Coordinates of C-alpha atoms in Angstrom, one line a residue:
Chain A
M13 CA 175.5 36.9 -18.3
P14 CA 176.6 39.8 -20.0
G15 CA 174.8 43.0 -18.3
V16 CA 173.0 45.2 -20.2
R17 CA 173.5 49.2 -20.3
V18 CA 171.6 51.7 -21.6
A19 CA 173.9 54.0 -23.5
G20 CA 171.5 56.8 -25.2
V21 CA 168.1 58.0 -25.0
G22 CA 166.1 60.2 -27.6
V23 CA 162.3 61.4 -27.1
T24 CA 160.4 63.9 -29.6
A25 CA 158.2 66.2 -27.8
F26 CA 154.6 64.2 -27.1
G27 CA 151.5 66.2 -29.1
N28 CA 150.0 67.4 -31.6
A29 CA 151.5 67.0 -35.2
P30 CA 149.0 65.5 -37.1
E31 CA 151.3 66.4 -40.6
R32 CA 154.9 64.9 -39.3
T33 CA 155.3 61.2 -41.0
G34 CA 156.6 58.3 -38.8
R35 CA 159.7 58.2 -40.5
D36 CA 160.4 61.8 -39.3
L37 CA 159.5 61.2 -35.7
F38 CA 161.5 58.3 -35.3
G39 CA 164.5 60.2 -37.3
E40 CA 164.5 62.9 -34.6
A41 CA 164.1 60.5 -31.7
S42 CA 166.7 58.2 -32.8
A43 CA 169.4 60.8 -33.7
E44 CA 169.0 62.2 -30.3
A45 CA 170.0 58.9 -28.8
F46 CA 172.8 58.4 -30.8
S47 CA 173.7 61.8 -29.7
D48 CA 173.0 61.0 -26.2
A49 CA 175.0 57.5 -26.2
G50 CA 177.9 58.2 -28.2
V51 CA 177.9 55.2 -30.2
D52 CA 178.6 55.0 -33.7
R53 CA 175.3 54.2 -35.9
A54 CA 177.5 51.8 -37.8
D55 CA 178.2 49.5 -34.6
V56 CA 174.0 48.9 -34.0
E57 CA 173.4 45.3 -35.1
S58 CA 169.4 45.3 -35.4
L59 CA 166.4 47.2 -34.6
Y60 CA 163.7 46.6 -32.7
Y61 CA 161.0 48.6 -33.2
G62 CA 157.4 49.0 -31.8
N63 CA 154.4 50.4 -33.7
F64 CA 151.0 49.6 -33.3
M65 CA 148.4 51.2 -36.1
G66 CA 150.7 52.1 -38.6
E67 CA 148.8 50.5 -41.5
L68 CA 145.6 52.3 -40.4
A69 CA 147.2 55.9 -39.7
E70 CA 150.0 56.1 -42.5
H71 CA 149.4 53.2 -45.1
Q72 CA 152.6 51.6 -43.9
G73 CA 153.2 47.9 -42.7
H74 CA 157.1 47.0 -43.0
Q75 CA 158.1 49.6 -41.2
G76 CA 161.0 47.8 -39.7
P77 CA 163.2 48.8 -42.4
L78 CA 161.6 52.2 -43.0
M79 CA 162.5 53.0 -39.9
A80 CA 166.5 51.6 -39.7
E81 CA 167.2 54.2 -42.9
A82 CA 165.1 56.7 -41.0
A83 CA 167.5 56.3 -38.0
G84 CA 170.9 56.0 -40.5
I85 CA 171.6 52.5 -39.8
R86 CA 172.5 49.4 -42.3
A87 CA 171.1 46.8 -39.9
P88 CA 168.0 43.7 -39.7
A89 CA 164.9 45.7 -38.8
T90 CA 161.4 44.1 -37.2
R91 CA 158.9 45.5 -35.8
Y92 CA 156.9 44.7 -32.5
E93 CA 153.5 44.6 -32.0
T94 CA 151.8 44.0 -28.6
A95 CA 149.3 47.4 -28.9
C96 CA 150.4 50.0 -26.4
A97 CA 153.2 47.8 -24.6
S98 CA 154.7 47.6 -28.4
S99 CA 158.3 49.3 -28.2
S100 CA 158.7 47.6 -24.9
A101 CA 158.7 44.3 -25.9
G102 CA 161.5 45.0 -28.3
V103 CA 163.5 46.3 -25.5
R104 CA 162.8 43.0 -24.0
Q105 CA 164.5 41.1 -27.2
A106 CA 167.4 43.7 -27.3
V107 CA 167.7 42.4 -23.4
K108 CA 167.8 39.1 -24.6
D109 CA 169.8 39.4 -27.3
I110 CA 172.5 41.1 -25.2
R111 CA 172.6 38.8 -21.9
N112 CA 173.0 35.7 -25.0
G113 CA 176.2 37.3 -26.2
E114 CA 174.5 37.5 -29.7
A115 CA 174.5 41.3 -29.9
D116 CA 176.7 44.5 -28.2
V117 CA 175.0 47.5 -29.6
L118 CA 171.0 47.2 -30.6
L119 CA 168.8 50.3 -31.2
V120 CA 165.5 49.9 -29.5
G121 CA 162.4 52.5 -30.0
G122 CA 158.9 52.8 -31.3
A123 CA 156.7 55.9 -33.0
E124 CA 153.2 56.5 -33.6
R125 CA 151.5 59.4 -35.8
M126 CA 147.6 59.1 -34.5
T127 CA 146.4 63.0 -34.4
N128 CA 145.7 63.0 -38.4
L129 CA 143.3 60.7 -38.0
G130 CA 141.1 62.9 -35.8
T131 CA 139.5 61.7 -32.5
Q132 CA 136.9 59.1 -34.1
G133 CA 139.3 57.9 -36.3
A134 CA 142.6 57.1 -33.0
T135 CA 139.1 55.6 -31.2
E136 CA 138.6 53.4 -33.6
A137 CA 142.0 52.2 -34.6
L138 CA 142.9 52.0 -30.8
A139 CA 139.7 49.8 -30.2
I140 CA 141.6 46.9 -32.7
A141 CA 143.5 46.1 -29.8
A142 CA 140.1 44.6 -28.5
D143 CA 138.3 41.3 -29.8
D144 CA 136.8 42.8 -32.8
L145 CA 134.6 39.9 -32.7
W146 CA 132.9 39.6 -29.1
E147 CA 133.9 43.1 -28.1
V148 CA 134.3 46.0 -30.7
R149 CA 131.4 44.8 -32.8
Q150 CA 129.0 45.1 -29.8
G151 CA 130.4 48.9 -29.5
M152 CA 132.7 48.4 -26.5
T153 CA 136.1 51.4 -27.0
F154 CA 139.0 51.2 -25.6
P155 CA 138.3 54.2 -22.9
G156 CA 134.9 51.9 -22.6
A157 CA 137.2 48.6 -21.3
Y158 CA 138.9 50.6 -18.9
A159 CA 135.2 52.2 -17.6
L160 CA 133.7 48.4 -17.5
M161 CA 137.4 47.6 -15.2
A162 CA 137.1 51.1 -13.3
R163 CA 133.2 50.3 -12.2
A164 CA 134.0 46.6 -11.6
Y165 CA 137.4 48.2 -9.2
F166 CA 134.9 50.6 -7.4
E167 CA 132.3 47.5 -7.1
Q168 CA 135.0 44.8 -5.5
F169 CA 137.2 47.4 -3.7
G170 CA 135.6 50.6 -3.4
G171 CA 136.8 54.0 -4.3
S172 CA 135.4 57.1 -6.4
R173 CA 135.6 59.3 -9.4
E174 CA 137.5 62.0 -7.0
D175 CA 140.3 59.2 -5.9
L176 CA 140.4 58.9 -10.4
A177 CA 140.2 62.7 -10.2
E178 CA 143.3 63.0 -7.9
I179 CA 145.9 60.9 -10.0
A180 CA 144.8 62.7 -13.2
V181 CA 145.4 66.1 -11.4
K182 CA 148.7 64.5 -9.9
N183 CA 150.1 63.5 -13.0
H184 CA 149.5 67.2 -14.8
E185 CA 151.1 68.8 -11.8
H186 CA 154.1 66.3 -12.6
A187 CA 154.6 67.6 -16.3
L188 CA 154.2 71.3 -15.5
D189 CA 158.0 71.8 -16.5
N190 CA 158.4 68.6 -18.3
E191 CA 158.7 70.9 -22.1
Q192 CA 158.4 67.2 -23.9
A193 CA 154.9 66.8 -22.6
Q194 CA 151.5 67.2 -24.5
Y195 CA 150.1 69.4 -21.6
N196 CA 151.6 71.5 -19.3
S197 CA 148.6 72.8 -17.8
E198 CA 147.4 72.4 -14.3
I199 CA 144.0 71.4 -13.6
T200 CA 142.1 70.7 -10.3
V201 CA 139.9 68.0 -9.0
E202 CA 136.7 69.8 -9.4
Q203 CA 137.6 70.4 -13.6
A204 CA 138.4 66.7 -13.5
L205 CA 134.6 65.9 -12.2
D206 CA 132.9 68.6 -14.7
A207 CA 134.6 67.4 -17.5
P208 CA 132.3 65.8 -20.6
M209 CA 132.2 62.3 -20.1
V210 CA 134.2 59.6 -22.9
S211 CA 132.2 56.2 -20.8
E212 CA 131.0 56.5 -17.9
P213 CA 132.6 56.7 -15.0
L214 CA 135.4 57.8 -16.7
G215 CA 135.6 61.2 -17.9
L216 CA 137.8 63.6 -20.2
Y217 CA 140.4 64.1 -18.0
D218 CA 140.5 60.6 -16.6
S219 CA 141.8 60.1 -20.5
C220 CA 145.3 60.2 -21.7
P221 CA 145.4 62.1 -24.6
I222 CA 146.0 61.2 -28.7
S223 CA 149.2 61.8 -29.7
D224 CA 151.9 62.0 -31.9
G225 CA 155.7 61.2 -31.0
A226 CA 159.0 58.5 -31.0
A227 CA 161.1 57.4 -28.6
A228 CA 164.4 55.8 -28.7
A229 CA 166.9 54.0 -27.1
V230 CA 170.9 52.5 -27.7
L231 CA 171.1 49.3 -25.4
V232 CA 174.9 48.2 -25.1
S233 CA 176.4 45.1 -23.1
E234 CA 178.6 46.2 -20.7
E235 CA 181.9 44.9 -22.2
Y236 CA 180.9 47.3 -24.8
A237 CA 180.4 50.4 -23.0
A238 CA 184.0 49.7 -20.9
D239 CA 185.6 48.7 -24.1
R240 CA 184.8 52.3 -25.5
G241 CA 184.5 54.1 -22.6
I242 CA 180.9 55.1 -22.8
D243 CA 179.3 56.4 -19.9
A244 CA 176.2 54.2 -19.2
P245 CA 175.4 54.6 -15.8
V246 CA 171.9 53.0 -15.7
A247 CA 171.5 48.7 -16.4
I248 CA 168.3 47.5 -17.4
T249 CA 168.3 44.3 -14.6
G250 CA 165.2 43.0 -15.0
T251 CA 162.7 42.0 -17.9
G252 CA 159.5 40.4 -17.6
Q253 CA 156.8 40.2 -19.7
G254 CA 152.9 38.7 -18.9
G255 CA 150.1 37.5 -21.1
D256 CA 146.1 37.1 -20.4
Q257 CA 143.2 36.4 -22.6
L258 CA 142.5 39.2 -25.1
A259 CA 138.4 39.7 -24.6
L260 CA 138.3 41.6 -20.9
H261 CA 134.9 39.0 -20.6
D262 CA 137.2 36.1 -20.7
R263 CA 139.1 37.0 -17.7
E264 CA 138.7 35.4 -13.8
H265 CA 138.7 38.9 -12.5
L266 CA 137.9 42.3 -14.4
A267 CA 139.2 44.7 -11.8
T268 CA 143.3 43.4 -11.9
S269 CA 146.1 43.3 -14.0
P270 CA 147.3 39.5 -13.5
A271 CA 149.5 39.6 -16.9
A272 CA 150.8 42.8 -15.1
D273 CA 151.5 41.1 -12.0
E274 CA 153.6 38.2 -13.9
A275 CA 155.8 40.8 -15.9
A276 CA 156.9 42.4 -12.5
A277 CA 157.1 39.4 -10.8
E278 CA 159.8 38.1 -13.8
A279 CA 160.9 41.4 -13.8
Y280 CA 161.7 41.4 -9.8
E281 CA 163.0 38.2 -9.9
E282 CA 165.7 38.7 -12.3
A283 CA 166.9 42.1 -10.7
G284 CA 166.6 40.4 -7.2
I285 CA 164.3 43.2 -6.1
S286 CA 160.6 43.7 -4.5
G287 CA 157.9 46.2 -4.6
V288 CA 159.6 47.9 -1.6
D289 CA 163.2 48.9 -3.6
V290 CA 161.6 50.9 -6.4
D291 CA 162.4 54.3 -6.1
L292 CA 160.5 55.5 -9.0
A293 CA 157.9 54.2 -11.1
E294 CA 156.9 54.9 -14.8
V295 CA 153.0 53.3 -15.2
H296 CA 151.0 52.9 -18.2
D297 CA 148.4 55.1 -17.2
C298 CA 146.5 55.3 -20.5
F299 CA 143.4 56.0 -18.1
T300 CA 143.6 56.9 -14.3
I301 CA 142.2 53.8 -13.5
A302 CA 145.0 51.9 -15.1
E303 CA 147.5 54.0 -13.0
V304 CA 145.4 51.8 -9.7
L305 CA 145.9 48.7 -11.6
A306 CA 149.7 49.2 -12.2
I307 CA 150.6 50.3 -8.9
E308 CA 149.2 47.0 -7.5
S309 CA 150.4 44.6 -10.2
L310 CA 154.4 46.6 -9.2
G311 CA 153.4 45.8 -5.3
L312 CA 153.6 49.2 -4.7
Y313 CA 150.3 48.4 -3.4
E314 CA 148.1 45.7 -2.2
T315 CA 145.4 44.4 -4.3
G316 CA 142.7 46.9 -3.5
E317 CA 144.0 49.5 -2.2
G318 CA 146.1 51.8 -4.3
I319 CA 142.9 53.4 -5.6
D320 CA 143.7 56.4 -3.0
A321 CA 147.6 56.7 -3.6
A322 CA 147.5 59.5 -5.0
T323 CA 144.6 61.0 -2.8
R324 CA 146.8 60.5 0.2
G325 CA 149.9 62.3 -1.4
E326 CA 151.8 59.3 -1.7
T327 CA 152.7 58.8 -5.5
A328 CA 153.6 62.4 -6.0
A329 CA 156.6 63.8 -6.4
G330 CA 158.5 64.1 -2.8
G331 CA 155.7 61.3 -1.5
E332 CA 157.1 57.8 -0.7
N333 CA 156.3 56.1 -3.7
P334 CA 156.4 58.8 -6.5
V335 CA 154.7 57.2 -9.8
N336 CA 154.5 58.9 -13.0
L337 CA 157.0 61.9 -12.7
S338 CA 157.2 62.7 -16.3
G339 CA 152.9 63.6 -16.0
G340 CA 152.5 59.8 -17.4
L341 CA 150.8 59.0 -20.3
K342 CA 147.9 61.3 -19.1
A343 CA 149.5 64.8 -19.4
K344 CA 152.9 63.0 -21.0
G345 CA 150.9 61.9 -24.1
H346 CA 150.3 58.2 -25.6
P347 CA 152.0 58.0 -29.0
V348 CA 151.4 54.3 -28.4
G349 CA 154.3 52.8 -30.1
A350 CA 156.6 55.1 -28.6
T351 CA 155.4 55.0 -24.8
G352 CA 157.2 52.1 -23.9
V353 CA 160.7 53.3 -24.8
G354 CA 159.7 56.7 -23.7
Q355 CA 159.0 55.3 -20.4
I356 CA 162.6 54.0 -20.2
A357 CA 163.9 57.1 -21.3
D358 CA 162.3 59.3 -18.4
V359 CA 163.0 56.3 -15.7
V360 CA 166.7 56.5 -17.3
K361 CA 167.0 60.0 -17.1
L362 CA 165.5 60.5 -13.4
L363 CA 168.2 57.9 -12.4
R364 CA 170.9 59.9 -14.0
G365 CA 169.8 62.8 -12.9
D366 CA 169.3 65.1 -15.5
H367 CA 165.4 64.5 -15.9
V368 CA 163.7 67.8 -15.2
N369 CA 161.9 66.3 -12.0
S370 CA 165.5 64.5 -11.1
D371 CA 165.2 66.8 -8.0
A372 CA 162.1 65.2 -6.8
V373 CA 164.2 61.6 -6.4
P374 CA 167.8 62.9 -5.6
D375 CA 168.6 59.7 -4.3
A376 CA 167.1 56.9 -6.9
D377 CA 168.9 54.0 -7.6
V378 CA 166.0 51.5 -8.7
G379 CA 163.4 52.3 -11.2
V380 CA 160.8 50.2 -13.0
A381 CA 158.9 51.0 -16.4
H382 CA 155.4 49.4 -16.7
N383 CA 154.0 48.9 -20.2
A384 CA 150.4 47.5 -20.7
G385 CA 148.9 46.4 -24.1
G386 CA 145.1 46.6 -24.6
T387 CA 143.0 45.8 -21.3
V388 CA 146.3 44.0 -19.8
A389 CA 146.2 41.3 -22.5
S390 CA 150.0 42.5 -22.7
A391 CA 152.3 43.5 -20.3
V392 CA 156.0 44.1 -20.0
V393 CA 157.6 45.4 -17.0
H394 CA 161.4 46.3 -17.1
V395 CA 164.1 47.4 -13.9
M396 CA 166.7 50.1 -14.5
E397 CA 169.2 50.2 -11.7
V398 CA 172.3 53.2 -11.5
Q399 CA 175.0 50.9 -11.6
E400 CA 178.7 51.8 -9.6
Chain B
M26 CA 132.0 36.4 -55.1
S27 CA 132.0 40.0 -55.8
D28 CA 134.1 42.4 -53.4
S29 CA 131.0 43.6 -52.2
E30 CA 129.3 40.6 -50.7
E31 CA 129.7 40.4 -47.0
V32 CA 131.7 37.6 -45.8
R33 CA 130.4 35.9 -42.9
N34 CA 133.0 34.9 -39.7
E35 CA 132.2 31.2 -39.5
G36 CA 131.9 29.9 -35.6
F37 CA 131.1 33.9 -34.6
D38 CA 128.1 34.4 -36.7
D39 CA 126.8 31.3 -36.4
A40 CA 126.6 31.8 -32.6
L41 CA 125.2 35.0 -33.4
D42 CA 122.4 33.1 -35.6
A43 CA 121.3 30.5 -33.1
V44 CA 121.2 33.8 -30.0
A45 CA 118.6 35.3 -32.7
E46 CA 116.9 32.5 -32.7
G47 CA 116.8 31.9 -29.0
E48 CA 119.1 29.1 -29.1
G49 CA 122.3 30.2 -27.8
Y50 CA 125.3 28.4 -27.4
Y51 CA 128.2 28.3 -25.9
L52 CA 131.2 25.8 -25.8
E53 CA 132.3 23.7 -22.9
C54 CA 135.4 21.2 -22.8
S55 CA 135.3 18.0 -21.0
N56 CA 136.6 19.5 -17.9
G57 CA 133.7 21.8 -17.5
H58 CA 135.6 25.4 -18.9
G59 CA 133.3 27.5 -20.8
S60 CA 134.3 29.7 -24.1
L61 CA 133.0 31.2 -26.4
P62 CA 133.3 30.0 -30.9
P63 CA 135.0 29.9 -33.4
R64 CA 137.5 27.6 -31.1
R65 CA 139.5 24.2 -31.6
V66 CA 141.2 24.1 -27.8
C67 CA 140.0 25.3 -24.5
P68 CA 141.7 28.6 -24.0
D69 CA 142.1 27.5 -20.3
C70 CA 143.2 23.9 -20.2
G71 CA 144.2 23.3 -23.8
D72 CA 141.2 19.9 -23.9
T73 CA 140.2 19.8 -27.7
E74 CA 136.9 18.1 -26.9
L75 CA 134.8 21.0 -27.3
A76 CA 130.7 20.6 -27.2
E77 CA 128.0 23.2 -28.1
Q78 CA 126.1 23.9 -24.8
R79 CA 123.0 25.8 -24.0
L80 CA 123.5 29.0 -23.0
P81 CA 121.6 29.9 -19.9
A82 CA 118.8 32.0 -20.6
S83 CA 119.9 34.6 -18.4
G84 CA 123.1 36.3 -16.9
E85 CA 124.0 38.9 -14.4
I86 CA 125.5 42.4 -15.2
D87 CA 129.4 42.5 -13.4
T88 CA 129.8 45.6 -14.9
Y89 CA 128.8 48.4 -17.4
T90 CA 129.4 52.1 -19.0
V91 CA 127.5 54.4 -20.9
T92 CA 129.9 55.2 -23.8
H93 CA 129.8 58.7 -25.2
V94 CA 132.3 58.8 -27.7
A95 CA 131.9 56.4 -29.9
T96 CA 134.0 55.2 -33.1
P97 CA 132.8 56.2 -36.4
N98 CA 130.7 52.7 -36.7
F99 CA 128.3 53.9 -33.3
A100 CA 128.4 57.5 -34.0
D101 CA 124.6 57.6 -34.4
D102 CA 123.9 55.1 -31.4
A103 CA 125.9 57.1 -28.9
P104 CA 125.7 57.7 -25.8
Y105 CA 125.3 53.9 -25.5
V106 CA 125.1 51.0 -22.4
V107 CA 127.8 48.6 -22.9
A108 CA 127.8 46.0 -20.2
I109 CA 129.8 42.7 -19.4
A110 CA 127.2 40.1 -18.0
D111 CA 127.9 36.9 -16.2
F112 CA 126.5 33.9 -17.7
G113 CA 127.8 30.9 -15.6
P114 CA 130.2 28.9 -18.2
V115 CA 130.6 32.2 -19.9
R116 CA 130.4 36.1 -19.8
L117 CA 129.4 37.8 -22.6
T118 CA 129.6 41.8 -23.9
G119 CA 126.7 43.3 -25.2
Q120 CA 124.8 46.3 -25.3
L121 CA 121.7 47.8 -22.9
R122 CA 119.5 49.3 -24.8
D123 CA 115.9 50.7 -24.8
V124 CA 116.7 51.9 -20.9
D125 CA 117.8 54.5 -18.9
P126 CA 121.4 54.4 -18.2
E127 CA 120.9 55.9 -14.9
A128 CA 118.5 52.9 -14.2
V129 CA 121.5 50.2 -15.3
E130 CA 122.9 48.8 -12.4
T131 CA 125.2 45.4 -11.7
G132 CA 123.5 42.6 -10.7
Q133 CA 121.0 43.2 -12.7
V134 CA 119.3 40.0 -14.6
V135 CA 119.7 40.0 -18.1
G136 CA 118.7 37.6 -21.3
V137 CA 120.4 38.0 -24.7
D138 CA 119.6 38.6 -28.0
V139 CA 120.6 40.1 -31.5
E140 CA 120.0 43.5 -33.1
T141 CA 121.1 45.6 -35.4
T142 CA 123.4 49.4 -34.5
E143 CA 121.8 52.5 -35.9
T144 CA 124.8 53.7 -37.4
T145 CA 125.9 50.7 -39.8
G146 CA 123.2 48.0 -39.2
E147 CA 125.5 45.4 -38.6
R148 CA 124.6 42.8 -35.6
L149 CA 125.2 43.1 -32.2
L150 CA 124.9 41.4 -29.0
V151 CA 122.3 43.1 -26.9
F152 CA 121.2 42.3 -23.2
E153 CA 117.3 42.7 -22.3
R154 CA 116.3 43.0 -18.6
R155 CA 114.5 40.1 -17.0

């Protein structure tokens, strides 16, 4: 089976850019990815592109061909949509194509324009990831859904708002020097606890911001990289996806993420690793509680034991399980369709040694990216490893 | 039909009508799995024999949240309490209204009814303390 290498990655700054179009954002990210890869655009055989709310934010469907144009490639293009896990689902397709021998060079990525909708408008747009009839019509928002999960977690396993605040403080700390992050500001546990409530028990600092941004990556077969002398030291060695019932109330458990358990199990089996082999993880912390569910699904912690990992300093730079060295969605930002490939770009740079926080993990060989859609009705996990 | 006429969601709106009349129901497959309509197949086991069963009169609050940042459709309703209540064969998401959010606790026993939102007048499921 042909191996899959990440030849190059490109990410725009995530943040507040309401006037920038999706096509402009993706044009920038893809240009950087091609430049990083040293791959000729003419060699690209397909684009797999993630986007969630383009119809609402830009009145734009059928974004695949539009984004191929923006990237300067002439190739078939398909949009993937699994809510916040959209672009990772596209990566998964690309990995399969290369392994199957059907393609040697693929462009993956995603973009989201959100801040032009305003806070209420973006809240409404994000809510369409839930069950419209049985959840959204009762007033459930996306922060509200994670708040329901957070309280269920506290009831079942213990933990407190202070533990969640420690996660936000840690992720802000990680993003201090990350110029692509939306926030480069330190926060304290007290500030997080005193911030306005969004949906109790989650406050403003438990929530990722609303962001604009794009991310792209050029994936190539091992053979193509070798033939062309392309320096691509990081391989994608595992891909996994899990699914669950859409509505939170239809799940057996309200405080775990079995779809991510399945995604991790599949990706780990392919890569031949387990949770103890993971040197660093970029996980989907759309809300602080989501980081807890993620590190438990990834096998970094047992179920019910991830809540105080940040409080104990274990998931911080220098800790035994560094999580979200990029700042995570919390501090880096969460332009939904771009997030999955943005995580992969961070893992690749951390492993290559050219990330702003690479010094925290000088000997890292194995990184994972965990990307979740909705209340984890969709989850995609990728394992990346440095190859000799 | 004019463009402005509200189109019903068959199955869902019928279920809400029934709840409003105090005759709420859920769907049960022949293996005893509960689910919410509209459905043609049991999401748990794939069984296609689905029958309407009377929704138990009371459920228990599993988890809840007080939502302060609402969508435009609930702007005038905020802050409001959203809860998931376990009715046995199915769980429901609904709002707890006319209650001090501080007084809400998991494990409380509630019934379910249909009311309309402050902001748009759309129907929604509400839980009432028993």
